[in-house]
mmCIF file of C-alpha atoms in Angstrom:
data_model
loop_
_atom_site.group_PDB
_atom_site.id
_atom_site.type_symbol
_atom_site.label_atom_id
_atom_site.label_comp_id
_atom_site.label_asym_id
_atom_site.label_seq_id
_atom_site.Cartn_x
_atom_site.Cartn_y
_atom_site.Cartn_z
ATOM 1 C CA UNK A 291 41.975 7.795 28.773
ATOM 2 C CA UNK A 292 42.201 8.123 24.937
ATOM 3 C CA UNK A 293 40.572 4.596 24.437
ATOM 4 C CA UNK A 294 37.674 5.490 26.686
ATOM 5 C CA UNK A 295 37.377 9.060 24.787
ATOM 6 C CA UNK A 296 37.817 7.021 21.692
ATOM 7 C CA UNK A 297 34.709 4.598 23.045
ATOM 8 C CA UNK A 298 32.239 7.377 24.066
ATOM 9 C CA UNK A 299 32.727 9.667 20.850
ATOM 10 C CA UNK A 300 32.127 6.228 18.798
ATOM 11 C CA UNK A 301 28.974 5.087 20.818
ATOM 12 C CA UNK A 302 27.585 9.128 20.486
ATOM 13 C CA UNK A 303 28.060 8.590 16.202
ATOM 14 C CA UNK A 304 26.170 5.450 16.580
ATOM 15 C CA UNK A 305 23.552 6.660 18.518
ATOM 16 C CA UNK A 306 21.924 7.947 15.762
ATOM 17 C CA UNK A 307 22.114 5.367 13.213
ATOM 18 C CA UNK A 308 20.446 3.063 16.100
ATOM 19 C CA UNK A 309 17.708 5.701 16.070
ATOM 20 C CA UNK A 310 17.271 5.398 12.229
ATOM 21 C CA UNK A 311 17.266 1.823 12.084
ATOM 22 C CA UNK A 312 14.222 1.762 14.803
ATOM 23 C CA UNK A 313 12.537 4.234 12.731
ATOM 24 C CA UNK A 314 13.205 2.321 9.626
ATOM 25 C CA UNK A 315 11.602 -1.034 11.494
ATOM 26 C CA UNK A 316 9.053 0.904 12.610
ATOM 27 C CA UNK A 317 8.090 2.318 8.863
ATOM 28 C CA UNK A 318 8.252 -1.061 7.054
ATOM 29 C CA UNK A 319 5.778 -2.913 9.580
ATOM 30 C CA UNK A 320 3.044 0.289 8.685
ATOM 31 C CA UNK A 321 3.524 -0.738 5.045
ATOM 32 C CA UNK A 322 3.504 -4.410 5.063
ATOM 33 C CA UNK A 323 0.265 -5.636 3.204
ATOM 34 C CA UNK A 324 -1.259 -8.873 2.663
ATOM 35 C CA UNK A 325 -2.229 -9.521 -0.938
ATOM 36 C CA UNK A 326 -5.171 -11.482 -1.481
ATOM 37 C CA UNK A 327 -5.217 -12.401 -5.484
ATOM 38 C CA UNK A 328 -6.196 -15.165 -7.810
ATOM 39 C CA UNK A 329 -3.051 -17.541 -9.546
ATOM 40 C CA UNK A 330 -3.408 -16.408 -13.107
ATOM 41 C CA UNK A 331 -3.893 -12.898 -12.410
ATOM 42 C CA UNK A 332 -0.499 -10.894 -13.969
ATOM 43 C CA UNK A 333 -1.605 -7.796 -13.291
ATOM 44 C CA UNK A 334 -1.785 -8.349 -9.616
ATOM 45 C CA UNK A 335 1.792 -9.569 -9.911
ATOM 46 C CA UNK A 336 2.825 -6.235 -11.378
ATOM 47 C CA UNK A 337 0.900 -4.706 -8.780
ATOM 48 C CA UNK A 338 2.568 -6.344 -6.162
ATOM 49 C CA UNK A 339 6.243 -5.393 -7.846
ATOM 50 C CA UNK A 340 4.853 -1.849 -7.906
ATOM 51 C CA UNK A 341 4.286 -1.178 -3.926
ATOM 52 C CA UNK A 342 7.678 -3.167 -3.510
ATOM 53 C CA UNK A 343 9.419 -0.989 -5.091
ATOM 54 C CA UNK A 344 7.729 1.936 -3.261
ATOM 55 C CA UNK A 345 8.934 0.283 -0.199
ATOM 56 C CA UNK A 346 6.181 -2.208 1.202
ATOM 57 C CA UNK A 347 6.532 -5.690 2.173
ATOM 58 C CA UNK A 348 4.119 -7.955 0.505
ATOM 59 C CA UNK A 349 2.961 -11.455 1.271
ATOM 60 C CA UNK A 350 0.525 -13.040 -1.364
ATOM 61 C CA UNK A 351 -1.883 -15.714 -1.274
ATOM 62 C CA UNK A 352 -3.685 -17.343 -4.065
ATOM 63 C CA UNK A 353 -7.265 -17.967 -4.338
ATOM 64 C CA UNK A 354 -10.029 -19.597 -6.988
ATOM 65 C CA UNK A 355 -12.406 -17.161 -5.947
ATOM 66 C CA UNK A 356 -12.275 -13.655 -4.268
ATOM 67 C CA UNK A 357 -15.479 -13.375 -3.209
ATOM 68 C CA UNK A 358 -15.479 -14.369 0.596
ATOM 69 C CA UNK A 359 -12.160 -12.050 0.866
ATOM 70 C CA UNK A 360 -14.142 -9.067 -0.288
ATOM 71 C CA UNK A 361 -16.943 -9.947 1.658
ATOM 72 C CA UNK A 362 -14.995 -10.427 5.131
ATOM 73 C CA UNK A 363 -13.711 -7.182 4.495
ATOM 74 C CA UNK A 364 -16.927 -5.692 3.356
ATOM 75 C CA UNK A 365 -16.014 -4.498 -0.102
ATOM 76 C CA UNK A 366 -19.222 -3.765 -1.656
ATOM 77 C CA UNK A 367 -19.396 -5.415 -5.387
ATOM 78 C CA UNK A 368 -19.066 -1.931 -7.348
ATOM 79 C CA UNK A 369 -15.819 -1.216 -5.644
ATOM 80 C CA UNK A 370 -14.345 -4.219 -6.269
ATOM 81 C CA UNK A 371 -11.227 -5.277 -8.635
ATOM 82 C CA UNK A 372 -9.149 -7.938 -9.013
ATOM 83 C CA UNK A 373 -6.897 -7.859 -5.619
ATOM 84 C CA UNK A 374 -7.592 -7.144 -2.204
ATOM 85 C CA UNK A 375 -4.541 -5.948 -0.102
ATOM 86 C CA UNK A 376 -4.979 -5.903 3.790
ATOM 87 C CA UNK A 377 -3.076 -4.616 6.364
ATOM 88 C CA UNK A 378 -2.549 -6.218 9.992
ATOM 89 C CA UNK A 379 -4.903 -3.782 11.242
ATOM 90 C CA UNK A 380 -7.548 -4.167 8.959
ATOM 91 C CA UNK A 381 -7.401 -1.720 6.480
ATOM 92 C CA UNK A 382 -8.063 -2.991 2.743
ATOM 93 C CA UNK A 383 -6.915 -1.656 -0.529
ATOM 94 C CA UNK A 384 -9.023 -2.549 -3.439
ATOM 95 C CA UNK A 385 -7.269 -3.091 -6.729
ATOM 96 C CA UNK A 386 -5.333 -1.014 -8.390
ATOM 97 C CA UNK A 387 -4.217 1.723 -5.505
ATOM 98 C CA UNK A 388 -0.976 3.729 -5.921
ATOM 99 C CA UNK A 389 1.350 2.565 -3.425
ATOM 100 C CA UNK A 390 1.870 6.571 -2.457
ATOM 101 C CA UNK A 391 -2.068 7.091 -2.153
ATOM 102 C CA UNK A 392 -1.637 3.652 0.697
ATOM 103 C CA UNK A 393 0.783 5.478 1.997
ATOM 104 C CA UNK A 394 -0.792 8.761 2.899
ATOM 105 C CA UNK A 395 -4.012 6.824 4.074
ATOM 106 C CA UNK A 396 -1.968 4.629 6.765
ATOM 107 C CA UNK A 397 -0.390 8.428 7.390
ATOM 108 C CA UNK A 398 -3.331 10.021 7.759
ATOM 109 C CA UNK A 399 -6.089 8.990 10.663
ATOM 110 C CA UNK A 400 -9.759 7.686 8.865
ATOM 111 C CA UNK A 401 -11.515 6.612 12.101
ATOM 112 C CA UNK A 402 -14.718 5.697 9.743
ATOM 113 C CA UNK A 403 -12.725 4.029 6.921
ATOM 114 C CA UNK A 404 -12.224 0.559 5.630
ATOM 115 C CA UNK A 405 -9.397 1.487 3.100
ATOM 116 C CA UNK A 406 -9.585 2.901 -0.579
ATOM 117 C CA UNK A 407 -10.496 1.241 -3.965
ATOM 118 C CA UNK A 408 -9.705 1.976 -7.143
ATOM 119 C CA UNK A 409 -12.529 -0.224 -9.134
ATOM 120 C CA UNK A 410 -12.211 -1.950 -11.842
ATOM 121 C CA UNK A 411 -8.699 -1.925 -13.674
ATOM 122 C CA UNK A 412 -8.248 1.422 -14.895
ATOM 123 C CA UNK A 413 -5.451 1.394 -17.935
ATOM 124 C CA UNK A 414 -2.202 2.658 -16.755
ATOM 125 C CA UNK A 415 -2.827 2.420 -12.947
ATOM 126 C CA UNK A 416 0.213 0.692 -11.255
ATOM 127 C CA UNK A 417 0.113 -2.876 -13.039
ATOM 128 C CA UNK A 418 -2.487 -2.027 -15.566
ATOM 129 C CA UNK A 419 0.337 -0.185 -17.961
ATOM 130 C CA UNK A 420 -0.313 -0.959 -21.347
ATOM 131 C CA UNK A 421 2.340 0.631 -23.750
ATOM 132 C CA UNK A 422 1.791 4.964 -23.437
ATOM 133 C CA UNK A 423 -1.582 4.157 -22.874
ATOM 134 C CA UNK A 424 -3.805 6.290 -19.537
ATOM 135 C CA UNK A 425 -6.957 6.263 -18.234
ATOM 136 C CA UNK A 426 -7.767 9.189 -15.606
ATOM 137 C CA UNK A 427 -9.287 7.309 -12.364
ATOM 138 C CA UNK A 428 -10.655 7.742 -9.152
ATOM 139 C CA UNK A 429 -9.245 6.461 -5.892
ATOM 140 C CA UNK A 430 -12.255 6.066 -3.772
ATOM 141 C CA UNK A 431 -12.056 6.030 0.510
ATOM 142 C CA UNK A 432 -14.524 3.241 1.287
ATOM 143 C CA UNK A 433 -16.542 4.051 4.623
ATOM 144 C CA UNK A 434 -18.039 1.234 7.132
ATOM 145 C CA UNK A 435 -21.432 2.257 5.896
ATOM 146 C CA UNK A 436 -21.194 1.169 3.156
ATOM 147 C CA UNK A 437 -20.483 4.391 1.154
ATOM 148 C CA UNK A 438 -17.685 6.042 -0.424
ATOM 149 C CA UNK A 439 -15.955 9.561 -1.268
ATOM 150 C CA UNK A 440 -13.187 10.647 -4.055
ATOM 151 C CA UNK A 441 -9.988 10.306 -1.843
ATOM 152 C CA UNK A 442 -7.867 11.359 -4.882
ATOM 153 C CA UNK A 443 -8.133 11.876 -8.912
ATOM 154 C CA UNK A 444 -5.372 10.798 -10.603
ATOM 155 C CA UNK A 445 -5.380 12.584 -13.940
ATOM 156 C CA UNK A 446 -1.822 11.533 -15.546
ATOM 157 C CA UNK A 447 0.769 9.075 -15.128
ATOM 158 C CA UNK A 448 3.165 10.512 -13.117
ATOM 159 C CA UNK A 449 0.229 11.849 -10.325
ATOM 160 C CA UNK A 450 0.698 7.994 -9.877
ATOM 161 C CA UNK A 451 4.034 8.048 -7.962
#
């Protein structure tokens, strides 16, 4: 009777540790992204160490040339940067994006979206740090036609994380 008490009263403190762990699954497949970057680029390898260590799983792959990337995914040429990061469901991040400002999109629904952008490499952004250095920048939503709104301004360095 005790061992069966003992049993039951173990599986109940489990149960919710089981529960985490799915939810913990369930989190790191929404922020697993696909990074799409050229071999000599070491910004977009800080980049990449950046959303890591907010938490996302990221698979690279290097390229000569971007262009067709940005193309398939219809990044028009002044929102482009130097890395395009996809997700399995289509949604691509454009350069330089804050790995909290990815993670509040994919939280959020955009029915009309094709991801954000951050053009060009703003100084400071997550792998563009360069000593105390910051450049205020925009983080753009990029819509399927073809347009774009101010998602977010970033406006110091910690806004960043």
């Amino acid at each position: 009777m005790i061992i069966r008490f003992f049993n039951i009263a173990l599986f109940l403190m489990l149960l919710p540790l089981s529960a985490q762990a799915d939810e913990s699954r369930q989190e790191e497949k929404l922020f697993e992204l696909f990074v799409h970057k050229t071999p000599t680029c070491g910004c977009c390898k800080k980049w990449i160490s950046h959303i890591e260590d907010e938490g996302f799983v990221a698979h690279s792959k290097d390229y000569r040339s971007l262009s067709f990337i940005k193309n398939k995914y219809d990044i028009k040429s002044n929102y482009r940067s130097c890395h395009t990061a996809v997700t399995k469901n289509g949604f691509a991040f454009e350069g330089h994006v804050p790995a909290k400002f990815i993670k509040q999109f994919l939280s959020e629904n955009h029915a009309d979206a094709i991801g954000l952008s951050v053009p060009a490499m703003p100084i400071g952004s997550p792998g563009m740090e360069v000593d105390e250095r910051f450049m205020p920048y925009k983080i753009l939503i990029l819509l399927k036609d073809g347009s774009s709104d101010v998602y977010a301004e970033v406006n110091t360095y910690e806004e960043q994380f």
